[in-house]
């Protein structure tokens, strides 16, 4: 499992011009799932993200988690995170899990984030989505399960 984590001041996702998920300060997540991923991977990544200390404390040091600042999560499925661009000019997406495997695991991942006490908004799995955000810092990290 591969997740791009972006600390944000605000983020939103829309489908066909309609906003389907929107948050203020917190974390924007782009979530990629590969064939070997399991619920154990999803749980590990959710717990890791919930506890990441990437928000500043009163001294300006990155010392607080999204939980501690009472931030929110916007989680968007993103199969292109497993695009292989090493050969040719067109990415190969064979490493991305098929929708029938990825969607239940993506849903499980979001449930695990909620189990950490986080408010989670999502996009629409498999839809063509427009995502906007104000990256705060900017701070962008990649969290992987393996």
PDB file of C-alpha atoms in Angstrom:
ATOM      1  CA  UNK A   1       0.000   0.000   0.000  1.00  0.00           C
ATOM      2  CA  UNK A   2       1.318   3.422  -0.923  1.00  0.00           C
ATOM      3  CA  UNK A   3      -0.150   6.694   0.359  1.00  0.00           C
ATOM      4  CA  UNK A   4       0.920  10.219  -0.531  1.00  0.00           C
ATOM      5  CA  UNK A   5       0.265  12.329   2.566  1.00  0.00           C
ATOM      6  CA  UNK A   6      -0.069  16.085   2.159  1.00  0.00           C
ATOM      7  CA  UNK A   7      -0.490  18.379   5.125  1.00  0.00           C
ATOM      8  CA  UNK A   8      -3.123  20.898   4.071  1.00  0.00           C
ATOM      9  CA  UNK A   9      -4.987  24.004   5.134  1.00  0.00           C
ATOM     10  CA  UNK A  10      -7.955  22.874   3.041  1.00  0.00           C
ATOM     11  CA  UNK A  11      -8.753  20.222   0.450  1.00  0.00           C
ATOM     12  CA  UNK A  12     -11.741  19.213  -1.642  1.00  0.00           C
ATOM     13  CA  UNK A  13     -12.672  16.577  -4.186  1.00  0.00           C
ATOM     14  CA  UNK A  14     -15.462  16.840  -6.741  1.00  0.00           C
ATOM     15  CA  UNK A  15     -17.095  14.555  -9.291  1.00  0.00           C
ATOM     16  CA  UNK A  16     -18.947  16.031 -12.275  1.00  0.00           C
ATOM     17  CA  UNK A  17     -18.703  19.497 -10.721  1.00  0.00           C
ATOM     18  CA  UNK A  18     -20.249  18.405  -7.403  1.00  0.00           C
ATOM     19  CA  UNK A  19     -18.156  18.489  -4.214  1.00  0.00           C
ATOM     20  CA  UNK A  20     -18.215  15.019  -2.628  1.00  0.00           C
ATOM     21  CA  UNK A  21     -15.600  15.553   0.088  1.00  0.00           C
ATOM     22  CA  UNK A  22     -14.119  18.636   1.717  1.00  0.00           C
ATOM     23  CA  UNK A  23     -11.955  19.382   4.766  1.00  0.00           C
ATOM     24  CA  UNK A  24     -10.243  22.274   6.505  1.00  0.00           C
ATOM     25  CA  UNK A  25      -6.832  21.727   8.089  1.00  0.00           C
ATOM     26  CA  UNK A  26      -5.622  18.177   8.173  1.00  0.00           C
ATOM     27  CA  UNK A  27      -4.283  15.621   5.728  1.00  0.00           C
ATOM     28  CA  UNK A  28      -5.017  15.010   2.062  1.00  0.00           C
ATOM     29  CA  UNK A  29      -4.326  11.351   1.222  1.00  0.00           C
ATOM     30  CA  UNK A  30      -3.849   9.801  -2.214  1.00  0.00           C
ATOM     31  CA  UNK A  31      -4.226   6.050  -1.633  1.00  0.00           C
ATOM     32  CA  UNK A  32      -2.744   3.389  -3.924  1.00  0.00           C
ATOM     33  CA  UNK A  33      -3.287  -0.347  -3.471  1.00  0.00           C
ATOM     34  CA  UNK A  34      -1.317  -3.165  -5.063  1.00  0.00           C
ATOM     35  CA  UNK A  35      -2.072  -6.901  -5.476  1.00  0.00           C
ATOM     36  CA  UNK A  36      -0.249  -8.097  -2.364  1.00  0.00           C
ATOM     37  CA  UNK A  37      -1.891  -5.644   0.035  1.00  0.00           C
ATOM     38  CA  UNK A  38      -3.961  -7.006   2.917  1.00  0.00           C
ATOM     39  CA  UNK A  39      -6.070  -5.621   5.750  1.00  0.00           C
ATOM     40  CA  UNK A  40      -2.920  -5.818   7.885  1.00  0.00           C
ATOM     41  CA  UNK A  41      -1.192  -3.411   5.463  1.00  0.00           C
ATOM     42  CA  UNK A  42      -4.173  -1.036   5.543  1.00  0.00           C
ATOM     43  CA  UNK A  43      -4.296  -1.081   9.349  1.00  0.00           C
ATOM     44  CA  UNK A  44      -0.544  -0.426   9.613  1.00  0.00           C
ATOM     45  CA  UNK A  45      -0.664   2.533   7.215  1.00  0.00           C
ATOM     46  CA  UNK A  46      -3.785   4.009   8.864  1.00  0.00           C
ATOM     47  CA  UNK A  47      -2.173   3.852  12.307  1.00  0.00           C
ATOM     48  CA  UNK A  48       1.089   5.307  10.974  1.00  0.00           C
ATOM     49  CA  UNK A  49      -0.695   8.239   9.303  1.00  0.00           C
ATOM     50  CA  UNK A  50      -2.907   8.963  12.314  1.00  0.00           C
ATOM     51  CA  UNK A  51       0.162   9.276  14.531  1.00  0.00           C
ATOM     52  CA  UNK A  52       2.551  11.122  12.187  1.00  0.00           C
ATOM     53  CA  UNK A  53       3.913  14.149  14.015  1.00  0.00           C
ATOM     54  CA  UNK A  54       3.948  16.643  11.146  1.00  0.00           C
ATOM     55  CA  UNK A  55       2.055  19.618  12.580  1.00  0.00           C
ATOM     56  CA  UNK A  56       3.827  22.370  14.516  1.00  0.00           C
ATOM     57  CA  UNK A  57       3.489  22.772  18.248  1.00  0.00           C
ATOM     58  CA  UNK A  58       3.562  26.157  20.020  1.00  0.00           C
ATOM     59  CA  UNK A  59       7.356  26.351  19.521  1.00  0.00           C
ATOM     60  CA  UNK A  60       7.123  25.769  15.759  1.00  0.00           C
ATOM     61  CA  UNK A  61       8.498  22.215  15.936  1.00  0.00           C
ATOM     62  CA  UNK A  62       6.780  19.388  14.010  1.00  0.00           C
ATOM     63  CA  UNK A  63       5.582  17.580  17.086  1.00  0.00           C
ATOM     64  CA  UNK A  64       1.812  17.098  16.739  1.00  0.00           C
ATOM     65  CA  UNK A  65      -0.290  14.558  14.881  1.00  0.00           C
ATOM     66  CA  UNK A  66      -3.491  15.149  12.926  1.00  0.00           C
ATOM     67  CA  UNK A  67      -5.308  13.609  15.902  1.00  0.00           C
ATOM     68  CA  UNK A  68      -3.754  16.097  18.328  1.00  0.00           C
ATOM     69  CA  UNK A  69      -4.708  19.150  16.253  1.00  0.00           C
ATOM     70  CA  UNK A  70      -8.206  17.702  15.707  1.00  0.00           C
ATOM     71  CA  UNK A  71      -7.609  17.825  11.973  1.00  0.00           C
ATOM     72  CA  UNK A  72      -9.541  15.939   9.348  1.00  0.00           C
ATOM     73  CA  UNK A  73      -8.665  13.545   6.536  1.00  0.00           C
ATOM     74  CA  UNK A  74      -9.584  13.662   2.859  1.00  0.00           C
ATOM     75  CA  UNK A  75      -8.871  10.224   1.388  1.00  0.00           C
ATOM     76  CA  UNK A  76      -8.886   9.735  -2.382  1.00  0.00           C
ATOM     77  CA  UNK A  77      -8.235   6.424  -4.156  1.00  0.00           C
ATOM     78  CA  UNK A  78      -5.366   6.735  -6.637  1.00  0.00           C
ATOM     79  CA  UNK A  79      -4.412   3.630  -8.668  1.00  0.00           C
ATOM     80  CA  UNK A  80      -1.881   5.667 -10.665  1.00  0.00           C
ATOM     81  CA  UNK A  81       0.462   5.618  -7.645  1.00  0.00           C
ATOM     82  CA  UNK A  82       1.435   2.172  -8.924  1.00  0.00           C
ATOM     83  CA  UNK A  83       2.164   3.375 -12.456  1.00  0.00           C
ATOM     84  CA  UNK A  84       5.515   2.092 -13.728  1.00  0.00           C
ATOM     85  CA  UNK A  85       7.188   4.652 -16.012  1.00  0.00           C
ATOM     86  CA  UNK A  86      10.546   2.906 -16.449  1.00  0.00           C
ATOM     87  CA  UNK A  87       9.860   1.541 -19.925  1.00  0.00           C
ATOM     88  CA  UNK A  88       8.412   3.450 -22.849  1.00  0.00           C
ATOM     89  CA  UNK A  89       6.331   6.604 -22.635  1.00  0.00           C
ATOM     90  CA  UNK A  90       3.034   5.180 -21.381  1.00  0.00           C
ATOM     91  CA  UNK A  91       2.826   4.143 -17.706  1.00  0.00           C
ATOM     92  CA  UNK A  92       2.122   0.481 -16.984  1.00  0.00           C
ATOM     93  CA  UNK A  93      -0.479   0.022 -14.253  1.00  0.00           C
ATOM     94  CA  UNK A  94      -0.173  -3.759 -13.850  1.00  0.00           C
ATOM     95  CA  UNK A  95       1.026  -3.366 -10.232  1.00  0.00           C
ATOM     96  CA  UNK A  96      -2.209  -1.628  -9.217  1.00  0.00           C
ATOM     97  CA  UNK A  97      -4.830  -3.907  -7.680  1.00  0.00           C
ATOM     98  CA  UNK A  98      -7.974  -4.475  -9.711  1.00  0.00           C
ATOM     99  CA  UNK A  99     -11.051  -2.557  -8.488  1.00  0.00           C
ATOM    100  CA  UNK A 100     -12.773  -5.634  -7.031  1.00  0.00           C
ATOM    101  CA  UNK A 101      -9.764  -6.120  -4.719  1.00  0.00           C
ATOM    102  CA  UNK A 102      -8.806  -2.475  -4.182  1.00  0.00           C
ATOM    103  CA  UNK A 103     -12.201  -0.991  -3.303  1.00  0.00           C
ATOM    104  CA  UNK A 104     -12.924  -3.185  -0.252  1.00  0.00           C
ATOM    105  CA  UNK A 105      -9.377  -2.598   1.016  1.00  0.00           C
ATOM    106  CA  UNK A 106      -9.686   1.162   0.455  1.00  0.00           C
ATOM    107  CA  UNK A 107     -12.960   1.140   2.419  1.00  0.00           C
ATOM    108  CA  UNK A 108     -11.282  -0.877   5.205  1.00  0.00           C
ATOM    109  CA  UNK A 109      -8.393   1.635   5.298  1.00  0.00           C
ATOM    110  CA  UNK A 110     -10.849   4.515   5.768  1.00  0.00           C
ATOM    111  CA  UNK A 111     -12.677   2.602   8.522  1.00  0.00           C
ATOM    112  CA  UNK A 112      -9.327   2.101  10.276  1.00  0.00           C
ATOM    113  CA  UNK A 113      -8.636   5.852  10.111  1.00  0.00           C
ATOM    114  CA  UNK A 114     -12.070   6.480  11.638  1.00  0.00           C
ATOM    115  CA  UNK A 115     -11.286   3.899  14.333  1.00  0.00           C
ATOM    116  CA  UNK A 116      -8.342   6.157  15.260  1.00  0.00           C
ATOM    117  CA  UNK A 117     -10.899   8.866  16.062  1.00  0.00           C
ATOM    118  CA  UNK A 118     -10.437  10.801  12.829  1.00  0.00           C
ATOM    119  CA  UNK A 119     -13.141  12.399  10.716  1.00  0.00           C
ATOM    120  CA  UNK A 120     -12.637  11.087   7.165  1.00  0.00           C
ATOM    121  CA  UNK A 121     -14.094  12.451   3.939  1.00  0.00           C
ATOM    122  CA  UNK A 122     -13.591  10.543   0.688  1.00  0.00           C
ATOM    123  CA  UNK A 123     -13.831  10.826  -3.035  1.00  0.00           C
ATOM    124  CA  UNK A 124     -15.788   8.327  -5.150  1.00  0.00           C
ATOM    125  CA  UNK A 125     -13.851   5.144  -5.837  1.00  0.00           C
ATOM    126  CA  UNK A 126     -13.123   4.699  -9.545  1.00  0.00           C
ATOM    127  CA  UNK A 127     -14.625   8.045 -10.574  1.00  0.00           C
ATOM    128  CA  UNK A 128     -12.897  10.793 -12.529  1.00  0.00           C
ATOM    129  CA  UNK A 129     -12.256  13.300  -9.744  1.00  0.00           C
ATOM    130  CA  UNK A 130     -10.993  16.859  -9.474  1.00  0.00           C
ATOM    131  CA  UNK A 131      -8.896  17.415  -6.364  1.00  0.00           C
ATOM    132  CA  UNK A 132      -7.838  20.780  -4.975  1.00  0.00           C
ATOM    133  CA  UNK A 133      -5.837  21.633  -1.894  1.00  0.00           C
ATOM    134  CA  UNK A 134      -3.698  24.208  -0.229  1.00  0.00           C
ATOM    135  CA  UNK A 135      -0.582  22.270   0.748  1.00  0.00           C
ATOM    136  CA  UNK A 136       0.589  23.621   4.095  1.00  0.00           C
ATOM    137  CA  UNK A 137       4.340  24.062   4.335  1.00  0.00           C
ATOM    138  CA  UNK A 138       4.462  22.410   1.881  1.00  0.00           C
ATOM    139  CA  UNK A 139       4.691  19.081   3.655  1.00  0.00           C
ATOM    140  CA  UNK A 140       4.343  15.957   1.490  1.00  0.00           C
ATOM    141  CA  UNK A 141       5.339  12.423   2.539  1.00  0.00           C
ATOM    142  CA  UNK A 142       4.993   8.914   1.145  1.00  0.00           C
ATOM    143  CA  UNK A 143       3.916   6.186   3.569  1.00  0.00           C
ATOM    144  CA  UNK A 144       4.193   2.558   2.440  1.00  0.00           C
ATOM    145  CA  UNK A 145       3.276  -0.691   4.114  1.00  0.00           C
ATOM    146  CA  UNK A 146       6.217  -2.733   2.834  1.00  0.00           C
TER     147      UNK A 146
END
